[in-house]
Short mmCIF file of C-alpha atoms and ligand atoms in Angstrom, two decimals:
data_model
loop_
_atom_site.label_atom_id
_atom_site.label_comp_id
_atom_site.label_asym_id
_atom_site.label_seq_id
_atom_site.Cartn_x
_atom_site.Cartn_y
_atom_site.Cartn_z
CA MET A 63 0.00 0.00 0.00
CA ALA A 64 1.32 3.45 -0.87
CA GLU A 65 2.44 5.53 2.10
CA LYS A 66 -0.13 8.07 3.19
CA SER A 67 0.76 11.56 2.04
CA GLU A 68 1.63 13.94 4.83
CA HIS A 69 0.48 16.98 2.95
CA TYR A 70 -2.70 18.60 4.22
CA GLY A 71 -4.90 21.44 3.10
CA ILE A 72 -4.96 22.80 6.63
CA ILE A 73 -2.81 22.00 9.65
CA ILE A 74 -4.13 23.09 13.02
CA ILE A 75 -1.70 23.32 15.92
CA GLY A 76 -3.40 23.09 19.31
CA ALA A 77 -6.27 21.12 20.79
CA GLY A 78 -8.39 23.48 22.85
CA PRO A 79 -11.78 24.99 21.91
CA ALA A 80 -10.18 27.16 19.19
CA GLY A 81 -8.29 24.26 17.60
CA PHE A 82 -11.19 21.82 17.68
CA THR A 83 -13.69 24.34 16.33
CA ALA A 84 -11.28 25.22 13.53
CA ALA A 85 -10.93 21.48 12.82
CA ILE A 86 -14.70 20.95 12.71
CA TYR A 87 -15.13 23.77 10.18
CA ALA A 88 -12.07 22.90 8.11
CA ALA A 89 -12.98 19.21 7.80
CA ARG A 90 -16.60 20.06 7.01
CA GLY A 91 -15.24 22.41 4.35
CA GLY A 92 -14.01 19.30 2.53
CA VAL A 93 -10.31 19.93 3.08
CA ARG A 94 -7.84 17.34 4.32
CA THR A 95 -7.17 18.55 7.86
CA CYS A 96 -4.93 17.43 10.67
CA LEU A 97 -4.67 18.73 14.20
CA PHE A 98 -1.64 18.51 16.46
CA GLY A 99 -3.13 17.45 19.77
CA GLY A 100 -0.12 16.20 21.73
CA ILE A 101 -0.52 13.34 24.18
CA ALA A 102 -3.49 14.83 26.04
CA PRO A 103 -5.64 16.87 23.64
CA GLY A 104 -7.98 19.29 25.39
CA GLY A 105 -5.94 22.30 26.42
CA GLN A 106 -6.51 24.34 29.55
CA LEU A 107 -10.12 23.26 29.95
CA LEU A 108 -8.89 19.82 31.00
CA GLN A 109 -8.02 21.55 34.27
CA THR A 110 -11.41 23.16 34.77
CA THR A 111 -13.88 21.25 36.84
CA GLU A 112 -17.19 22.91 36.12
CA ILE A 113 -18.04 25.12 33.18
CA GLU A 114 -21.40 26.80 33.42
CA ASN A 115 -21.01 29.50 30.79
CA PHE A 116 -20.53 27.46 27.62
CA PRO A 117 -23.83 27.76 25.73
CA GLY A 118 -25.84 24.61 25.22
CA PHE A 119 -25.28 23.07 28.65
CA PRO A 120 -28.10 23.89 31.07
CA GLU A 121 -26.17 22.09 33.82
CA PRO A 122 -22.44 22.60 34.51
CA VAL A 123 -20.20 20.45 32.31
CA ALA A 124 -16.76 19.15 33.29
CA GLY A 125 -13.95 20.63 31.17
CA SER A 126 -12.68 17.16 30.30
CA ASP A 127 -16.17 16.05 29.13
CA LEU A 128 -16.56 19.14 26.95
CA MET A 129 -13.15 18.62 25.35
CA THR A 130 -13.73 14.90 24.81
CA ALA A 131 -16.96 15.78 23.00
CA MET A 132 -15.14 18.32 20.80
CA LEU A 133 -12.41 15.78 20.02
CA LYS A 134 -14.98 13.15 19.00
CA GLN A 135 -16.87 15.67 16.88
CA ALA A 136 -13.70 16.81 15.08
CA LYS A 137 -12.71 13.18 14.40
CA ARG A 138 -16.17 12.16 13.22
CA LEU A 139 -16.10 14.94 10.66
CA GLY A 140 -12.77 13.69 9.28
CA THR A 141 -10.02 15.57 11.13
CA GLU A 142 -6.88 13.49 11.63
CA VAL A 143 -5.92 14.13 15.24
CA LEU A 144 -2.20 13.55 15.72
CA THR A 145 -0.75 12.62 19.09
CA ASP A 146 2.40 14.49 18.03
CA ASP A 147 3.61 17.84 19.36
CA ALA A 148 4.67 20.53 16.90
CA LEU A 149 8.35 21.29 17.57
CA ALA A 150 9.23 23.73 14.78
CA VAL A 151 7.52 25.53 11.92
CA ASP A 152 8.71 26.87 8.60
CA PHE A 153 6.52 29.66 7.29
CA SER A 154 8.76 30.63 4.40
CA PRO A 155 6.97 30.46 1.03
CA PRO A 156 4.30 27.71 1.03
CA PRO A 157 3.71 24.89 1.42
CA PHE A 158 4.29 25.57 5.12
CA SER A 159 5.89 22.83 7.15
CA VAL A 160 5.61 21.64 10.72
CA SER A 161 8.20 19.35 12.28
CA ALA A 162 6.77 17.02 14.88
CA SER A 163 8.10 15.38 18.04
CA SER A 164 7.92 11.99 16.29
CA GLY A 165 10.53 13.20 13.79
CA ARG A 166 7.95 13.41 10.99
CA LYS A 167 7.36 16.49 8.91
CA TYR A 168 3.93 17.64 7.79
CA THR A 169 3.17 20.23 5.13
CA ALA A 170 0.07 22.31 4.39
CA ASP A 171 -1.23 25.17 2.31
CA ALA A 172 -2.64 26.90 5.38
CA VAL A 173 -1.87 26.71 9.11
CA ILE A 174 -4.05 27.66 12.05
CA ILE A 175 -2.24 28.31 15.32
CA ALA A 176 -4.34 27.60 18.40
CA THR A 177 -1.73 26.70 20.99
CA GLY A 178 -3.32 28.66 23.83
CA ALA A 179 -1.58 30.03 26.89
CA ARG A 180 -0.19 28.45 30.02
CA ALA A 181 -0.18 29.38 33.69
CA LYS A 182 2.39 31.90 34.95
CA TRP A 183 4.62 31.57 38.01
CA LEU A 184 5.68 34.39 40.32
CA GLY A 185 9.37 33.59 39.88
CA LEU A 186 10.32 33.44 43.59
CA PRO A 187 13.23 31.02 44.24
CA SER A 188 11.24 29.30 47.02
CA GLU A 189 8.24 28.94 44.70
CA GLN A 190 10.40 27.25 42.08
CA LYS A 191 12.05 25.04 44.72
CA TYR A 192 8.74 23.65 45.93
CA ILE A 193 6.94 23.17 42.61
CA GLY A 194 5.52 19.67 42.82
CA LYS A 195 6.31 19.58 46.56
CA GLY A 196 3.49 21.79 47.75
CA VAL A 197 3.54 24.58 45.17
CA SER A 198 1.15 23.97 42.31
CA GLY A 199 -0.22 25.78 39.27
CA CYS A 200 -3.21 23.46 39.02
CA ALA A 201 -5.78 23.22 41.79
CA THR A 202 -7.84 20.71 39.85
CA CYS A 203 -4.83 18.42 39.52
CA ASP A 204 -3.43 18.72 43.05
CA GLY A 205 -6.27 19.86 45.32
CA PHE A 206 -7.10 16.32 46.31
CA PHE A 207 -3.77 16.00 48.18
CA TYR A 208 -4.78 18.66 50.70
CA ARG A 209 -7.81 17.00 52.21
CA GLY A 210 -8.30 18.41 55.72
CA LYS A 211 -5.28 20.75 55.41
CA GLU A 212 -4.99 24.50 54.94
CA VAL A 213 -4.00 25.92 51.56
CA CYS A 214 -3.54 29.32 49.98
CA VAL A 215 -4.18 30.62 46.49
CA ILE A 216 -2.26 33.58 45.10
CA GLY A 217 -4.12 35.84 42.66
CA GLY A 218 -7.38 37.75 42.37
CA GLY A 219 -8.73 36.85 38.92
CA ASP A 220 -11.31 34.30 37.80
CA SER A 221 -8.76 31.49 37.88
CA ALA A 222 -7.68 32.25 41.46
CA VAL A 223 -11.25 32.48 42.72
CA GLU A 224 -12.31 29.33 40.87
CA ASP A 225 -9.30 27.52 42.29
CA ALA A 226 -10.08 28.73 45.81
CA LEU A 227 -13.69 27.56 45.53
CA PHE A 228 -12.61 24.22 44.14
CA LEU A 229 -10.11 23.75 46.96
CA THR A 230 -12.82 24.25 49.61
CA LYS A 231 -14.06 20.79 48.61
CA PHE A 232 -10.94 19.27 50.15
CA ALA A 233 -9.13 21.75 52.36
CA ALA A 234 -10.03 22.71 55.91
CA LYS A 235 -9.38 26.37 55.09
CA VAL A 236 -8.46 28.34 51.97
CA TYR A 237 -6.67 31.71 52.06
CA LEU A 238 -7.01 33.77 48.91
CA VAL A 239 -4.08 36.18 48.86
CA HIS A 240 -4.47 39.11 46.50
CA ARG A 241 -2.06 42.00 45.94
CA ARG A 242 -4.79 44.67 45.75
CA GLY A 243 -7.83 45.66 47.81
CA GLN A 244 -10.27 44.51 45.15
CA LEU A 245 -10.61 41.23 43.30
CA ARG A 246 -10.46 41.15 39.51
CA ALA A 247 -12.72 38.08 39.26
CA ASN A 248 -16.28 38.39 37.96
CA PHE A 249 -19.04 39.32 40.36
CA ARG A 250 -20.69 35.90 40.42
CA LEU A 251 -17.48 34.16 41.44
CA GLN A 252 -16.66 36.84 44.00
CA ASP A 253 -20.09 36.45 45.52
CA LYS A 254 -19.69 32.68 45.84
CA LEU A 255 -16.26 33.13 47.37
CA LYS A 256 -17.38 35.66 49.94
CA LYS A 257 -20.24 33.43 51.03
CA ASN A 258 -17.97 30.44 51.58
CA ASP A 259 -17.14 29.97 55.28
CA LYS A 260 -13.95 28.09 54.52
CA VAL A 261 -12.41 31.05 52.69
CA GLU A 262 -10.42 33.96 54.12
CA ILE A 263 -9.59 36.68 51.60
CA VAL A 264 -6.32 38.41 52.42
CA TYR A 265 -6.18 41.71 50.53
CA ASP A 266 -3.22 43.97 49.74
CA SER A 267 -0.81 41.12 50.30
CA VAL A 268 1.89 39.32 48.37
CA LEU A 269 3.71 36.03 48.76
CA ASP A 270 7.28 36.66 49.92
CA GLU A 271 8.42 33.09 50.47
CA VAL A 272 7.26 29.51 50.50
CA LEU A 273 8.51 27.90 53.71
CA GLY A 274 9.35 24.27 54.26
CA GLU A 275 12.00 21.58 54.32
CA ALA A 276 11.65 18.60 52.00
CA LYS A 277 8.14 19.81 51.21
CA ALA A 278 6.38 23.14 51.58
CA SER A 279 4.84 23.71 55.01
CA GLY A 280 3.67 27.31 54.85
CA ALA A 281 3.62 30.67 53.14
CA LYS A 282 5.12 33.95 54.32
CA ILE A 283 2.96 36.79 53.07
CA ARG A 284 3.36 40.56 53.46
CA ASN A 285 0.78 43.31 53.57
CA ILE A 286 2.06 45.89 51.12
CA GLU A 287 0.21 48.74 52.84
CA THR A 288 1.46 48.11 56.39
CA GLY A 289 4.57 46.01 55.74
CA GLU A 290 3.30 43.46 58.28
CA THR A 291 4.19 39.84 57.59
CA ARG A 292 2.12 36.80 58.41
CA LEU A 293 2.82 33.07 58.26
CA LEU A 294 0.07 30.94 56.79
CA PRO A 295 0.16 27.28 57.85
CA THR A 296 -0.42 26.07 54.33
CA PRO A 297 1.43 23.04 52.94
CA GLY A 298 -0.42 23.71 49.68
CA VAL A 299 0.39 26.95 47.81
CA PHE A 300 -1.53 27.42 44.56
CA ILE A 301 -0.36 30.06 42.10
CA ALA A 302 -3.07 31.54 39.85
CA VAL A 303 -1.69 34.80 38.48
CA GLY A 304 -2.46 34.59 34.79
CA HIS A 305 -1.06 33.09 31.67
CA THR A 306 1.74 33.21 29.11
CA PRO A 307 0.90 32.52 25.46
CA ALA A 308 2.45 29.34 24.04
CA THR A 309 4.30 30.99 21.18
CA GLU A 310 7.93 29.88 21.64
CA ILE A 311 8.10 27.98 18.35
CA PHE A 312 6.62 30.92 16.43
CA ARG A 313 9.13 33.52 17.64
CA GLY A 314 10.84 35.05 14.60
CA LYS A 315 8.42 33.26 12.23
CA LEU A 316 5.59 35.80 12.43
CA ASN A 317 4.78 38.97 14.35
CA LEU A 318 4.10 38.73 18.08
CA ASP A 319 2.95 41.58 20.34
CA ASP A 320 4.95 42.91 23.31
CA SER A 321 3.57 40.22 25.64
CA GLY A 322 4.34 37.42 23.20
CA TYR A 323 0.78 36.92 21.93
CA ILE A 324 0.42 36.37 18.19
CA ALA A 325 -0.47 39.59 16.42
CA ALA A 326 -3.61 38.83 14.40
CA ASP A 327 -6.38 40.98 12.99
CA ASP A 328 -10.11 40.59 13.60
CA SER A 329 -10.34 37.94 10.94
CA THR A 330 -7.50 35.94 12.60
CA ARG A 331 -4.96 36.72 9.84
CA THR A 332 -1.37 36.91 11.07
CA SER A 333 1.59 38.69 9.49
CA VAL A 334 2.16 35.63 7.25
CA CYS A 335 -0.37 35.16 4.45
CA GLY A 336 -1.95 31.71 4.89
CA VAL A 337 -1.22 31.46 8.62
CA PHE A 338 -4.07 32.21 11.01
CA ALA A 339 -4.29 32.35 14.80
CA ALA A 340 -7.23 31.72 17.10
CA GLY A 341 -7.96 31.50 20.81
CA ASP A 342 -5.90 32.42 23.86
CA VAL A 343 -2.66 32.47 21.84
CA MET A 344 -3.85 35.71 20.23
CA ASP A 345 -6.43 36.88 22.76
CA ARG A 346 -4.89 38.60 25.76
CA TYR A 347 -8.20 39.91 27.01
CA TYR A 348 -11.24 37.61 26.89
CA LYS A 349 -9.70 34.14 27.27
CA GLN A 350 -13.06 32.40 27.24
CA ALA A 351 -13.71 29.00 25.71
CA VAL A 352 -16.64 30.32 23.72
CA VAL A 353 -14.61 33.24 22.35
CA ALA A 354 -11.79 30.86 21.44
CA ALA A 355 -14.28 28.57 19.69
CA GLY A 356 -15.65 31.54 17.73
CA ALA A 357 -12.15 32.58 16.69
CA GLY A 358 -11.41 28.98 15.65
CA CYS A 359 -14.46 29.10 13.39
CA LYS A 360 -13.30 32.39 11.85
CA ALA A 361 -9.77 31.04 11.31
CA ALA A 362 -11.07 27.94 9.51
CA LEU A 363 -13.37 29.98 7.26
CA GLU A 364 -10.48 32.32 6.43
CA ALA A 365 -8.16 29.38 5.78
CA LEU A 366 -10.74 27.75 3.47
CA GLN A 367 -11.09 31.03 1.61
CA HIS A 368 -7.30 31.24 1.33
CA LEU A 369 -7.18 27.75 -0.23
CA GLU A 370 -9.88 28.79 -2.73
CA GLU A 371 -7.80 31.82 -3.66
CA ILE A 372 -4.71 29.63 -4.21
CA LYS A 373 -6.77 27.27 -6.40
CA SER A 374 -8.14 30.08 -8.52
CA GLY A 375 -4.66 31.63 -8.76
CA GLU A 376 -5.74 34.92 -7.19
P1 NAP B 482 -6.09 37.33 35.13
O1 NAP B 482 -7.49 37.72 34.89
O2 NAP B 482 -4.99 38.00 34.35
O3 NAP B 482 -5.81 37.54 36.68
C1 NAP B 482 -4.54 37.37 37.21
C2 NAP B 482 -4.60 37.75 38.68
O4 NAP B 482 -3.32 37.51 39.24
C3 NAP B 482 -4.94 39.21 38.88
O5 NAP B 482 -5.79 39.35 39.99
C4 NAP B 482 -3.58 39.85 39.13
O6 NAP B 482 -3.62 40.93 40.01
C5 NAP B 482 -2.83 38.72 39.81
N1 NAP B 482 -1.40 38.78 39.53
C6 NAP B 482 -0.78 38.86 38.32
N2 NAP B 482 0.57 38.87 38.48
C7 NAP B 482 0.79 38.83 39.80
C8 NAP B 482 1.95 38.82 40.59
N3 NAP B 482 3.17 38.86 40.04
N4 NAP B 482 1.82 38.77 41.93
C9 NAP B 482 0.60 38.72 42.50
N5 NAP B 482 -0.56 38.72 41.81
C10 NAP B 482 -0.46 38.76 40.48
O7 NAP B 482 -5.81 35.78 34.90
P2 NAP B 482 -6.81 34.54 35.11
O8 NAP B 482 -7.53 34.63 36.40
O9 NAP B 482 -5.99 33.34 34.85
O10 NAP B 482 -7.86 34.72 33.95
C11 NAP B 482 -7.41 34.85 32.60
C12 NAP B 482 -8.61 35.03 31.71
O11 NAP B 482 -9.37 33.81 31.70
C13 NAP B 482 -9.57 36.13 32.19
O12 NAP B 482 -10.08 36.79 31.06
C14 NAP B 482 -10.67 35.38 32.90
O13 NAP B 482 -11.91 36.04 32.83
C15 NAP B 482 -10.71 34.07 32.12
N6 NAP B 482 -11.19 32.97 32.98
C16 NAP B 482 -12.54 32.79 33.03
C17 NAP B 482 -13.07 31.78 33.85
C18 NAP B 482 -14.56 31.60 33.89
O14 NAP B 482 -15.27 32.40 33.30
N7 NAP B 482 -15.09 30.59 34.55
C19 NAP B 482 -12.23 30.99 34.60
C20 NAP B 482 -10.85 31.20 34.55
C21 NAP B 482 -10.35 32.22 33.73
P3 NAP B 482 -4.33 42.33 39.59
O15 NAP B 482 -5.79 42.09 39.70
O16 NAP B 482 -3.79 43.27 40.59
O17 NAP B 482 -3.87 42.60 38.20
#
């Protein structure tokens, strides 16, 4: 049997809501489409327990269930979902190429980048020392280990508040430590947090040091108004201070903005004709699954249009 060609009409890199929606539209557009999903396709939503703002689900849906459904839908419509990671791209004159972790190379006439963004760290030496030994960037993954113990969450956005609420299912007490006097999280989440007896919100405070020996045993925090320090008896320290776009392999290949997000216009076009970007990798503001899905749809429609233009020699 002849070896399957590794040339595609559209290659999608990334397996979150943007990538899967792009795949659904691209495959339905009749174009041979593959999606780089890595070992665990699903993106950041795999770490979200309950999503109650994705339309179509009257009851909360688990992030992993939503992503599994998107994966199945993309496959059913004909997308080839690769378990490979994209290691390098070549966006010099088309066909574009993507080198994969398996050592294989894939080419395409259009590429959609939907690699998302990943959690940020504070950068404290003690934080780095105790990552995996008490310091975590994923409450959903590690919350279970703190049953009956006290934990703290650093941050004041939606992620921090969601993490704090999630952790109340296990922990005896949850401190939410925020650097300002007002949370950034949406009102609904704030309201839930403030009504939860297990939560103490510590305003105007920053993490100075994670304390411990072999493992973390506590957190030294400082009130930035008064200078007062306080020791929290928290063997679990969860960092939830935002995200960094996953654009390392695209640096120098197309234009990025000052924060490293891919510069793309409203129709998802990047600085390279034929390369499109969708989702959190180009969206520094909304970062919502439904917005990412919408951008994935736009990117696929634009990519299909681009292929039509190539065909008709425009
Ligand atoms: P975010 O909105 O950027 O919030 C980051 C939080 O961390 C802010 O409160 C920020 O403080 C704080 N922070 C940043 N750097 C810090 C530092 N060095 N030291 C201490 N604190 C620091 O990030 P996010 O919460 O991850 O949310 C990202 C996006 O995803 C948002 O658009 C959010 O709405 C969305 N999201 C939505 C949901 C949902 O709807 N269910 C869930 C999760 C995330 P300041 O407030 O002082 O800037």
